[in-house]
mmCIF file of C-alpha atoms in Angstrom:
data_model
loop_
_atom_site.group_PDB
_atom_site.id
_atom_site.type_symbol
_atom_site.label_atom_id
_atom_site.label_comp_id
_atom_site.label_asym_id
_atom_site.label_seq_id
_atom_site.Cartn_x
_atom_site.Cartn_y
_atom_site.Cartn_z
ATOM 1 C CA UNK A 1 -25.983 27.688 -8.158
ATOM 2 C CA UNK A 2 -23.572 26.026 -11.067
ATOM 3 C CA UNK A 3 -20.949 28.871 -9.632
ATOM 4 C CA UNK A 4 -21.283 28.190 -5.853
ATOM 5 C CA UNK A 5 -21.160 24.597 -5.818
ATOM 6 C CA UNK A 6 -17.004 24.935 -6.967
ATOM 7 C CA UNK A 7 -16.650 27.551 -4.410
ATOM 8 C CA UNK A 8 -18.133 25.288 -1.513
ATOM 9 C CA UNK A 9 -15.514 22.398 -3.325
ATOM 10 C CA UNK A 10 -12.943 24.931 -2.757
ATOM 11 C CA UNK A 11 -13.651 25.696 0.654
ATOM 12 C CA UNK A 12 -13.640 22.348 1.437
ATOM 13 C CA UNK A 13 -10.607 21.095 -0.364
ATOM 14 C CA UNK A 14 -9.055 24.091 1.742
ATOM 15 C CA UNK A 15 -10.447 24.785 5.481
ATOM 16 C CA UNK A 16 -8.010 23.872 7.983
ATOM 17 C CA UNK A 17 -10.478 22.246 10.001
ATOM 18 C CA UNK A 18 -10.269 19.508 8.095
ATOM 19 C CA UNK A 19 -6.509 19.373 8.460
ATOM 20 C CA UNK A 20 -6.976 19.327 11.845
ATOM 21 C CA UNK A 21 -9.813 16.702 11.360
ATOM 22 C CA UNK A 22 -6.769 14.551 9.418
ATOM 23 C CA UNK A 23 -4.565 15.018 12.229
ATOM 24 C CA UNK A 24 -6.885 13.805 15.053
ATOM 25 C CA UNK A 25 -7.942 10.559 12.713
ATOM 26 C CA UNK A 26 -4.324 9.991 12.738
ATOM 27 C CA UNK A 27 -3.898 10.102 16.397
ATOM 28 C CA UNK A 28 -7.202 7.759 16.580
ATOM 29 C CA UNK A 29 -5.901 5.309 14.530
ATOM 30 C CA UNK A 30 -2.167 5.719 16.254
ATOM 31 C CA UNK A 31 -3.743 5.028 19.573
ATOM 32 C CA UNK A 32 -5.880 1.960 18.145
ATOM 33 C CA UNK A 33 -2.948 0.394 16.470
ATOM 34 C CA UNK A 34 -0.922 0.632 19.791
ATOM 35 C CA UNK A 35 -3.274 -0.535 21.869
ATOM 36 C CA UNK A 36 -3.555 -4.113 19.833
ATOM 37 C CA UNK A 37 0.285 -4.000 19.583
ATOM 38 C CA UNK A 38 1.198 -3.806 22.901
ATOM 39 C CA UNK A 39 -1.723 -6.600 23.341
ATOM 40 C CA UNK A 40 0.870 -8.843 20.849
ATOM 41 C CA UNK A 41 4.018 -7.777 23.047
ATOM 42 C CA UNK A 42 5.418 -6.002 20.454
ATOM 43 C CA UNK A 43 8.929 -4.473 20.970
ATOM 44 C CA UNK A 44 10.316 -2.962 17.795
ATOM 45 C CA UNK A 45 7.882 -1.868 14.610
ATOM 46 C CA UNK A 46 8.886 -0.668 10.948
ATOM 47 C CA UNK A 47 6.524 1.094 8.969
ATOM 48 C CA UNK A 48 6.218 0.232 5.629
ATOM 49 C CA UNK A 49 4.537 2.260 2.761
ATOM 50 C CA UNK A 50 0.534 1.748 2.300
ATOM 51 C CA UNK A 51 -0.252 0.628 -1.346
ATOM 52 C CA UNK A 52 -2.950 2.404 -3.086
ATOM 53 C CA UNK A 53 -5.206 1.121 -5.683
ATOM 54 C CA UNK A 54 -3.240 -2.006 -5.496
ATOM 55 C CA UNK A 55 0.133 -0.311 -6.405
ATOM 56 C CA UNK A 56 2.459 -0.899 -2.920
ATOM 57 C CA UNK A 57 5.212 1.681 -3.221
ATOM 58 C CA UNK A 58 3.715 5.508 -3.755
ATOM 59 C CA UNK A 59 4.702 8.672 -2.842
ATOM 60 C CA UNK A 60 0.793 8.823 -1.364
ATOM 61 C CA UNK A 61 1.410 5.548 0.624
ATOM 62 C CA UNK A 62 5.044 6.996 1.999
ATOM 63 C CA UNK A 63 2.974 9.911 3.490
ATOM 64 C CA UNK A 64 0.425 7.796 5.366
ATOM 65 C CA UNK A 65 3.306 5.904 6.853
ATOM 66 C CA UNK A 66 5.041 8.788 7.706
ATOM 67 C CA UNK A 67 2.235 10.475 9.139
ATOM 68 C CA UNK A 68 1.461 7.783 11.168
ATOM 69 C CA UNK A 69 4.849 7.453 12.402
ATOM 70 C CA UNK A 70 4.471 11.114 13.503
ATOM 71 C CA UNK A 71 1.049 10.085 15.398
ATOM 72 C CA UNK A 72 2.789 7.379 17.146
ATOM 73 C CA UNK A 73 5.625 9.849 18.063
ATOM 74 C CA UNK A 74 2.877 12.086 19.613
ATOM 75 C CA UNK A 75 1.050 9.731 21.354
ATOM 76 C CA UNK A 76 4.059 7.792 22.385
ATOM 77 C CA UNK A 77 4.686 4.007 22.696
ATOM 78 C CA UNK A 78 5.851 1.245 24.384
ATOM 79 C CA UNK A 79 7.316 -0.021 21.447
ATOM 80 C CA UNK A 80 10.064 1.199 18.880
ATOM 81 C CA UNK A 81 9.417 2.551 15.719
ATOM 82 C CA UNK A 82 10.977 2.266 12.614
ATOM 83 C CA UNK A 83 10.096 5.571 10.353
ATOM 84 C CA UNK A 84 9.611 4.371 6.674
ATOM 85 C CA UNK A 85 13.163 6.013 5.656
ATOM 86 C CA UNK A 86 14.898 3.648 7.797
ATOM 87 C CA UNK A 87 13.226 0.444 6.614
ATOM 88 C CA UNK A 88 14.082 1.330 3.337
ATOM 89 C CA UNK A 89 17.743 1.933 4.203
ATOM 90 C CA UNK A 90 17.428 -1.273 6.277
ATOM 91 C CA UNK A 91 15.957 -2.793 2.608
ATOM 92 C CA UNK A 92 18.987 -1.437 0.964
ATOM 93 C CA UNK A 93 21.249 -2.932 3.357
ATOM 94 C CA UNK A 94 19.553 -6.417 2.727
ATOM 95 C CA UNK A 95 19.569 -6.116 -1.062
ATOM 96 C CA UNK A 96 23.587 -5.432 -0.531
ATOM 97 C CA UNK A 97 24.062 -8.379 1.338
ATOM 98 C CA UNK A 98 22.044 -10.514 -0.978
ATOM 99 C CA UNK A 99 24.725 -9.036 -3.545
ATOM 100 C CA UNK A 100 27.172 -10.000 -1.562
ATOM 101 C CA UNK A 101 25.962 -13.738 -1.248
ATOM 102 C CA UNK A 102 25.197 -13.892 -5.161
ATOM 103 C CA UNK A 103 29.125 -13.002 -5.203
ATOM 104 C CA UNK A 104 30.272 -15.425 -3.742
ATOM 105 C CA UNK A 105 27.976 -18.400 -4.755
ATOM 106 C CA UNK A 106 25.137 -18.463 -2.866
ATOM 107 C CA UNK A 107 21.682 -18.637 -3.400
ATOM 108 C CA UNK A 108 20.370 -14.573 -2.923
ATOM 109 C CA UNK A 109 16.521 -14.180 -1.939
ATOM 110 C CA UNK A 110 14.136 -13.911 -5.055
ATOM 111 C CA UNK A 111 11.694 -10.860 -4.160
ATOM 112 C CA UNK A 112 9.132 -12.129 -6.554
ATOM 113 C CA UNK A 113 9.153 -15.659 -5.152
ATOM 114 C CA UNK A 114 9.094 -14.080 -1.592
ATOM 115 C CA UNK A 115 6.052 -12.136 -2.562
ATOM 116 C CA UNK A 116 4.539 -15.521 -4.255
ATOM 117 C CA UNK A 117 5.415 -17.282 -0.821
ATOM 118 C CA UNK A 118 3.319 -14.630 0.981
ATOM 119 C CA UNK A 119 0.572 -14.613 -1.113
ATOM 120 C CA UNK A 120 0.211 -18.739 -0.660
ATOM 121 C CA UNK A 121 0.889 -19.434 2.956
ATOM 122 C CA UNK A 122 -1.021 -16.594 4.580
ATOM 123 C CA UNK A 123 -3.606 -18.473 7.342
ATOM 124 C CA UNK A 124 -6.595 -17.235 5.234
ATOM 125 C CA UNK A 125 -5.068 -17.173 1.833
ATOM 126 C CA UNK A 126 -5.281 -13.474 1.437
ATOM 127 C CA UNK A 127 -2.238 -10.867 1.580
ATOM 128 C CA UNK A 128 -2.779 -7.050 0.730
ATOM 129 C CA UNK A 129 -0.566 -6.250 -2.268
ATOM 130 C CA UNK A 130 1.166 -3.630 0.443
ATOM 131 C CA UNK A 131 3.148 -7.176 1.714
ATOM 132 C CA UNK A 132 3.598 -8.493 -1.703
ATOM 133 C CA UNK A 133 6.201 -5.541 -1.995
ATOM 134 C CA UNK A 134 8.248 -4.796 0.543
ATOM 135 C CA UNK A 135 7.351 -6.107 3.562
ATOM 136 C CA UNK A 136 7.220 -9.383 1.762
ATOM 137 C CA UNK A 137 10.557 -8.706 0.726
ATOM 138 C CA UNK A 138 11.631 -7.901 4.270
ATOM 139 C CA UNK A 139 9.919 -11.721 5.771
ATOM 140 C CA UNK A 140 12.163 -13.003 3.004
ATOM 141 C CA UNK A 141 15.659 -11.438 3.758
ATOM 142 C CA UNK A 142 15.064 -12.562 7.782
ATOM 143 C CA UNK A 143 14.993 -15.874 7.058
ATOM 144 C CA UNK A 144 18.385 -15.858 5.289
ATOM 145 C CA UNK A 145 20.476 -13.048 7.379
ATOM 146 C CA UNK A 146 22.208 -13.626 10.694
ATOM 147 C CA UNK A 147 21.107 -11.874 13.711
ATOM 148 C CA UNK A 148 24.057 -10.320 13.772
ATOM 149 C CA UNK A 149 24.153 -8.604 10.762
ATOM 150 C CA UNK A 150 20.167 -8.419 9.971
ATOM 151 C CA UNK A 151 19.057 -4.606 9.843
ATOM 152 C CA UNK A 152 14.866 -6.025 10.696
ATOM 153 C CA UNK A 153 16.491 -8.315 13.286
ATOM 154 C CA UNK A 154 14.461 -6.942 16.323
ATOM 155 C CA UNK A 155 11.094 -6.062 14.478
ATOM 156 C CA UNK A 156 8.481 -8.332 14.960
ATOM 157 C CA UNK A 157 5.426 -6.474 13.607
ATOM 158 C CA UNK A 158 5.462 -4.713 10.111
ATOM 159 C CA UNK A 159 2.599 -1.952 9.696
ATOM 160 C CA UNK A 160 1.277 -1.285 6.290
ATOM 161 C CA UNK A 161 -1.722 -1.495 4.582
ATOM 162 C CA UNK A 162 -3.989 -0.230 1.583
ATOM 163 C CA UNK A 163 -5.356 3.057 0.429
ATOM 164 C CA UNK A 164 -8.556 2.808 -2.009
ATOM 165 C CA UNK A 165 -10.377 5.929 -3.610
ATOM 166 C CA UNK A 166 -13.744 6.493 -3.431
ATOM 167 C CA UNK A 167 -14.339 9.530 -5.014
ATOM 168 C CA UNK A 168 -14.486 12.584 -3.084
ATOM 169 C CA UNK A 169 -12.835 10.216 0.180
ATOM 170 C CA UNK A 170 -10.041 7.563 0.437
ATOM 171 C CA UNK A 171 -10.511 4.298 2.814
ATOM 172 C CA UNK A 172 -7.377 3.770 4.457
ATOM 173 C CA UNK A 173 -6.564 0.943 6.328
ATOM 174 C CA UNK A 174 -3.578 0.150 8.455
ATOM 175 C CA UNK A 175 -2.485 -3.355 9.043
ATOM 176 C CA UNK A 176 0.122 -4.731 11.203
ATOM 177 C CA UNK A 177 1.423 -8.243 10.241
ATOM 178 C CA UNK A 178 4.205 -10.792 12.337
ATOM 179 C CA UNK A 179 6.707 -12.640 10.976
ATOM 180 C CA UNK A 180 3.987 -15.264 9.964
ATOM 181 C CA UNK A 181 2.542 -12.865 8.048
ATOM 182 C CA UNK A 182 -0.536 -12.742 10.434
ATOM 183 C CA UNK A 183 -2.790 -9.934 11.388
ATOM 184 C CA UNK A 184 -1.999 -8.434 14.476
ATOM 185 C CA UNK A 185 -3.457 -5.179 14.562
ATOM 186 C CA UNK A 186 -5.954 -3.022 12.382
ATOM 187 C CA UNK A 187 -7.320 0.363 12.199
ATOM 188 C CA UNK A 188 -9.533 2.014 9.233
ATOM 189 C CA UNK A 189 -9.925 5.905 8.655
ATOM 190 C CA UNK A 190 -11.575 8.086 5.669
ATOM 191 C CA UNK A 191 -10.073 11.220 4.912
ATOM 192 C CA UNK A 192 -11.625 13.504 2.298
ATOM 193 C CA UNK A 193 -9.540 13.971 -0.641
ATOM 194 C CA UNK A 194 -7.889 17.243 0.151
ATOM 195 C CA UNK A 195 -5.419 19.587 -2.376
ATOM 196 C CA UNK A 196 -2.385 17.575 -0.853
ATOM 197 C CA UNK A 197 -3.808 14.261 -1.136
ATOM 198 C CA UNK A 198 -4.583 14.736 -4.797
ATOM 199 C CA UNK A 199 -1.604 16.230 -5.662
ATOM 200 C CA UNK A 200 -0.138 12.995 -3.804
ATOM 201 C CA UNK A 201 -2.366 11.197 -5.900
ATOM 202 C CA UNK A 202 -1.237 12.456 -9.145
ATOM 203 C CA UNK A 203 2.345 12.206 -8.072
ATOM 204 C CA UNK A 204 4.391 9.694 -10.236
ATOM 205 C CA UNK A 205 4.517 6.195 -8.405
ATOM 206 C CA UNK A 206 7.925 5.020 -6.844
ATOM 207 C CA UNK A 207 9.463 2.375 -8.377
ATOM 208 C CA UNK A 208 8.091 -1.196 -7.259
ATOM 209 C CA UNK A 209 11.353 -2.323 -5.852
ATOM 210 C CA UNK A 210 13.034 -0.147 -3.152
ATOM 211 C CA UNK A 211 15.595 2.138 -4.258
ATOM 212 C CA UNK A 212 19.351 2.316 -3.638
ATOM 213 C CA UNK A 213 20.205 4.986 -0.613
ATOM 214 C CA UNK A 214 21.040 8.829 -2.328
ATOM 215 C CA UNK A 215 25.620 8.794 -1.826
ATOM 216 C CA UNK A 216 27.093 10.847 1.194
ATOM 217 C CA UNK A 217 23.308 10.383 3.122
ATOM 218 C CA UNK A 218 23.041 6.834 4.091
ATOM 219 C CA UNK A 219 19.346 6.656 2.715
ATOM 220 C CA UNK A 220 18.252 9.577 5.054
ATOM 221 C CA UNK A 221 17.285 12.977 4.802
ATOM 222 C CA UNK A 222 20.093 14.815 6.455
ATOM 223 C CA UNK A 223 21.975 18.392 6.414
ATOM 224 C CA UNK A 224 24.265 18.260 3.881
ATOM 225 C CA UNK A 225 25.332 21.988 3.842
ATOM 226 C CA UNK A 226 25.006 24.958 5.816
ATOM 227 C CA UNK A 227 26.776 28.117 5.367
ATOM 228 C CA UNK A 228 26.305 31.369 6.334
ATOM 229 C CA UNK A 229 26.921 34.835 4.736
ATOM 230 C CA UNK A 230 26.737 37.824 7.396
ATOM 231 C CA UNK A 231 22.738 37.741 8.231
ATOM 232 C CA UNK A 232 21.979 34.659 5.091
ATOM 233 C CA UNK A 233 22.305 31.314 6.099
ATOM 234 C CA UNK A 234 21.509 28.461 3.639
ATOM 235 C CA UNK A 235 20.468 24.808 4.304
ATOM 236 C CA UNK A 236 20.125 22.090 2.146
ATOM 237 C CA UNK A 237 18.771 18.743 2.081
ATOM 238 C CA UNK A 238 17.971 15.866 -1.232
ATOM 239 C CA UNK A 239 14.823 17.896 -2.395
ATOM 240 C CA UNK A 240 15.047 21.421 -1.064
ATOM 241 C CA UNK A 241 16.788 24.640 -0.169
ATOM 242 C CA UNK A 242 16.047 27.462 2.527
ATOM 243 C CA UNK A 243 17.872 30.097 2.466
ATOM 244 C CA UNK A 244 17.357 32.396 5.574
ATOM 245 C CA UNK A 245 17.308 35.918 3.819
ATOM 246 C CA UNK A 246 16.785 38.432 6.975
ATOM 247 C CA UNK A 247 15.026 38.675 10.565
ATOM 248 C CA UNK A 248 13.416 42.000 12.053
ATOM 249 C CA UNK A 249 12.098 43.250 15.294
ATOM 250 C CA UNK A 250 9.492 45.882 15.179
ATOM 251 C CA UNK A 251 8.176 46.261 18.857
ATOM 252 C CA UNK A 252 6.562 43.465 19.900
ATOM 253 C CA UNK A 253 6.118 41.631 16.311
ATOM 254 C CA UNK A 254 9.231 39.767 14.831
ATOM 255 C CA UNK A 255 8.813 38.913 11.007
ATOM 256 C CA UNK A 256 12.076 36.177 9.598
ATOM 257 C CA UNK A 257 12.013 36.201 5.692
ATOM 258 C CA UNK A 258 13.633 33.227 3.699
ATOM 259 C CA UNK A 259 13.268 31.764 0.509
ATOM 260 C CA UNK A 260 12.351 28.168 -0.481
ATOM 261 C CA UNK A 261 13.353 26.040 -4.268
ATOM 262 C CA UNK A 262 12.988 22.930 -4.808
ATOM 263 C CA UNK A 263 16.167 21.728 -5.900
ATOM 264 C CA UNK A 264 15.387 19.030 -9.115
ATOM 265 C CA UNK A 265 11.844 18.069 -8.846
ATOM 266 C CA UNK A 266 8.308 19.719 -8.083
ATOM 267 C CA UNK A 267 7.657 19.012 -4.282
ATOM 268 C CA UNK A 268 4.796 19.210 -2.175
ATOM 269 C CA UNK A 269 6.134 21.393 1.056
ATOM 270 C CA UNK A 270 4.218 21.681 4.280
ATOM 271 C CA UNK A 271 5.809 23.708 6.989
ATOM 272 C CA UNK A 272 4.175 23.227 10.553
ATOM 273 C CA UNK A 273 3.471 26.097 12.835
ATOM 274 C CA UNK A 274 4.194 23.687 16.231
ATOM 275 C CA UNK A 275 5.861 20.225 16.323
ATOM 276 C CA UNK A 276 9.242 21.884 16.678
ATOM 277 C CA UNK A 277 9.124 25.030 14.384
ATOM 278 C CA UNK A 278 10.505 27.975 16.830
ATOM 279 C CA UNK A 279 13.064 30.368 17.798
ATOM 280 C CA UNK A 280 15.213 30.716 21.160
ATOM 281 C CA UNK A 281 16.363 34.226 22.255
ATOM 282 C CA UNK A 282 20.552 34.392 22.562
ATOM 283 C CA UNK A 283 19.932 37.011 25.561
ATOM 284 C CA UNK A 284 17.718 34.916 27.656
ATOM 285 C CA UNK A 285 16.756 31.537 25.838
ATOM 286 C CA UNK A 286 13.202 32.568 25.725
ATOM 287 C CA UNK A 287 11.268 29.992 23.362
ATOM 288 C CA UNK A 288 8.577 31.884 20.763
ATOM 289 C CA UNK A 289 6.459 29.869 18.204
ATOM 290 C CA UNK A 290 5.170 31.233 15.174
ATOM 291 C CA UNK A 291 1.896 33.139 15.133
ATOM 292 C CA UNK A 292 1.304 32.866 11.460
ATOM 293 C CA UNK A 293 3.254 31.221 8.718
ATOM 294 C CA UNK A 294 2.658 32.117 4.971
ATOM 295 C CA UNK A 295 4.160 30.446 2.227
ATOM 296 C CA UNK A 296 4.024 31.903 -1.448
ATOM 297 C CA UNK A 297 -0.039 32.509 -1.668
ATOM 298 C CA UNK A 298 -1.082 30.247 1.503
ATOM 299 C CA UNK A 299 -0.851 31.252 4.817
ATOM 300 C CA UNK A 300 -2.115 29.649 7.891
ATOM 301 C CA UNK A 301 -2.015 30.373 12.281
ATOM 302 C CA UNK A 302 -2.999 26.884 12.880
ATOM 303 C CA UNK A 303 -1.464 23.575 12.690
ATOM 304 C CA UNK A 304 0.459 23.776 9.411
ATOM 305 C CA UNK A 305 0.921 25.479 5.755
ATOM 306 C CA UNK A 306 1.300 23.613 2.351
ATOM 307 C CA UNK A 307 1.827 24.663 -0.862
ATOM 308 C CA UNK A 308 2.887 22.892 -4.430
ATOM 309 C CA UNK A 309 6.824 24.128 -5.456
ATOM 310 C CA UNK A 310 7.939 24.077 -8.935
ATOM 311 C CA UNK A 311 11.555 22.701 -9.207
ATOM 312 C CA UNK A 312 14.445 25.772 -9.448
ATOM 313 C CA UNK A 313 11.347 28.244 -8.697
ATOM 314 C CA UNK A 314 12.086 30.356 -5.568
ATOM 315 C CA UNK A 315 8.856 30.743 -3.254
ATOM 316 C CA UNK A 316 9.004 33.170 -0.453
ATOM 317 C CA UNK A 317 8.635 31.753 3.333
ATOM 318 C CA UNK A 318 7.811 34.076 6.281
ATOM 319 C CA UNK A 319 7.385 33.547 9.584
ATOM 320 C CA UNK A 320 5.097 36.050 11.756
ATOM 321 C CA UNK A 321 5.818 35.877 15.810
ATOM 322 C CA UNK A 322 3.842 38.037 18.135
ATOM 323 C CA UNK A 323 3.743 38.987 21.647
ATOM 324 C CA UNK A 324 7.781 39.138 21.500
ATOM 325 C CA UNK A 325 8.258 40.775 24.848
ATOM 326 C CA UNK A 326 11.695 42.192 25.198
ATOM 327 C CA UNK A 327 14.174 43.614 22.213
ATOM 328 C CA UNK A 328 16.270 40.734 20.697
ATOM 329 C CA UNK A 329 19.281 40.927 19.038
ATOM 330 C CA UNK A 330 20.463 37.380 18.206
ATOM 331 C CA UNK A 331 18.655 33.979 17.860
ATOM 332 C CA UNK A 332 20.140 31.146 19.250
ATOM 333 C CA UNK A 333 18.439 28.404 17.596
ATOM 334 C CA UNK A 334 15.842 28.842 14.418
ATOM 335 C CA UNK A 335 14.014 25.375 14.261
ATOM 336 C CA UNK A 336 11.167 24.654 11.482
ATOM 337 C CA UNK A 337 9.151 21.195 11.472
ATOM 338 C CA UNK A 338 8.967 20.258 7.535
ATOM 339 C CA UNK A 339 7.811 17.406 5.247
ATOM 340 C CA UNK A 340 7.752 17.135 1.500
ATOM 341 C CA UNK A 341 7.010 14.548 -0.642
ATOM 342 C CA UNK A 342 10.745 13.734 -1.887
ATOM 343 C CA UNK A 343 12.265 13.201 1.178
ATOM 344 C CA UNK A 344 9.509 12.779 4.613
ATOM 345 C CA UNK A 345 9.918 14.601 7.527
ATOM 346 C CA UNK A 346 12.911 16.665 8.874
ATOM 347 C CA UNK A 347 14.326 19.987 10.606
ATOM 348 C CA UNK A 348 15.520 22.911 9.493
ATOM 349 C CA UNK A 349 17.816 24.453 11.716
ATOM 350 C CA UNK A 350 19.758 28.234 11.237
ATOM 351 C CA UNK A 351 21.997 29.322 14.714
ATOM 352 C CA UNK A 352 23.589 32.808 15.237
ATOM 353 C CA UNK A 353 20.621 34.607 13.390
ATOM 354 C CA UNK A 354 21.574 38.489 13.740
ATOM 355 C CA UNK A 355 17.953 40.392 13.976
ATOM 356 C CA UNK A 356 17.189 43.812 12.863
#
């Protein structure tokens, strides 16, 4: 019994049922969130990382808010978003123009005091520590920028919130706060503590203020390189590269072969099997998704794959699609659906892929 109870840990920690499970909480608490929202009128929201255990920037609090950015992109809403990456560009953009002010005499906004200034005029007197960083931060840099030249000018709502372990679960909770700092909207979810989430967990902590945009990428994950030797085609981004290493044909079965490494640090990489991973035939534009993905010693035909990297470690990535009904020669268009824990969410892309 001693030896089955880790094996019944493992299958847990590991059925993709319960990935699916995460993804359909998400979409829950998506639909709840917009519901109340659109009950406030809102027009424009920016996501801003969930604190856990009290700690309001971590890399496990970035991937709540971008995964529920991604829920609210499924749904749909009548309201814009702002993804997490762009509030903290739009943070950057403040703290340059509170540099700017400090330069030429005048009086810069004080993070810390904005945070005190949250914490005492909130209607009930309570503020999750997710607003004491940098949402609080955010309240404080409207009330001293221009419309004009105010990155947050249009959002009214900030969503946030706090992410609390208990255990074998974590209680998250999503909160969406106005300018006054009051509640507008909430939504609670538990999500059992999964491989990714404790990796997540054990991941080191971003800094507590927000940090300066990466040169040459305004703040974003974006294609910085992409060139292609005969049938290899590289693509690069902050935290990763892919490099596209062959594509075959056999009958009806098509098999594309590339390599991943993370570039300077260990990564969590998930790869998703739909959401915009696909390939479109040159002859005819015929779309095909994956059938199975398998990354390094995971593989999955549902919903998504994941897998820790080890920085400068090359991990091989293949992608398995069936039912491929006529002989191509060319892909047009190559398109995977990606998030890792350095950078979020983004697309890989390859064109002109030669098949064999």
């Amino acid at each position: 019994m001693k030896f089955l109870l880790p094996f019944i840990t493992f299958l847990l920690l590991t059925d993709p049922t319960i990935a699916q499970s995460e993804a359909q909480a998400m979409r829950q608490v998506a639909q709840e969130l917009k519901t109340q929202l659109s009950r406030d009128r809102a027009k424009k929201v920016a996501l801003v990382r969930l604190s856990f255990n009290g700690n309001p920037n971590t890399v496990l609090g970035k991937y709540f808010a971008d995964e529920l950015a991604y829920a609210f992109l499924q749904s749909g809403t009548d309201f814009e978003v702002m993804s997490n990456d762009d509030f903290d560009l739009a943070m950057n953009e403040i703290a340059a123009d509170q540099q700017r002010r400090a330069a030429n005499g005048s009086t810069p906004v004080n993070s810390n005091n904005t945070a005190n200034n949250a914490n005492s005029n909130s209607g009930d007197g309570k503020v999750d520590p997710w607003l004491v960083g940098g949402a609080a931060a955010a309240l404080g840099g409207l009330l001293l920028l221009t419309k004009s030249s105010n990155p947050l000018a249009k959002v009214k709502h900030f969503v946030g919130g706090t992410i609390v372990d208990e255990g074998d679960e974590i209680l998250v909770t999503f909160q969406a706060v106005d300018k006054d700092k009051s509640v507008k909207a909430m939504s609670r979810a538990r999500f059992i503590k999964t491989t990714k989430i404790n990796d997540l967990i054990g991941s080191t902590p971003q800094v507590q203020s927000i940090s300066p945009p990466i040169t040459g990428t305004g703040g974003r994950t974006t294609m910085t390189d992409v060139s292609s030797r005969g049938s290899i085609a590289t693509w690069r981004n902050n935290s990763m590269v892919f490099e596209l290493m062959s594509c075959a044909q056999s009958g009806q079965n098509m098999e594309c072969v590339l390599q991943v490494t993370p570039r300077t640090k260990d990564v969590n990489l998930t790869i998703y099997l739909e959401n915009g991973t696909r390939i479109f035939a040159a002859e005819n534009q015929n779309e095909y998704l994956p059938a199975e993905i398998v990354l390094g010693d995971k593989s999955s035909t549902s919903y998504r794959v994941e897998k820790t990297l080890i920085a400068n470690y090359n991990v091989r990535l293949t992608f398995r699609f069936s039912q491929v009904q006529q002989r191509i020669n060319s892909i047009a268009a190559f398109a995977m659906h990606c998030w890792d824990s350095e950078s979020g969410y983004y697309n890989v892309e390859f064109k002109g892929v030669s098949v064999h």
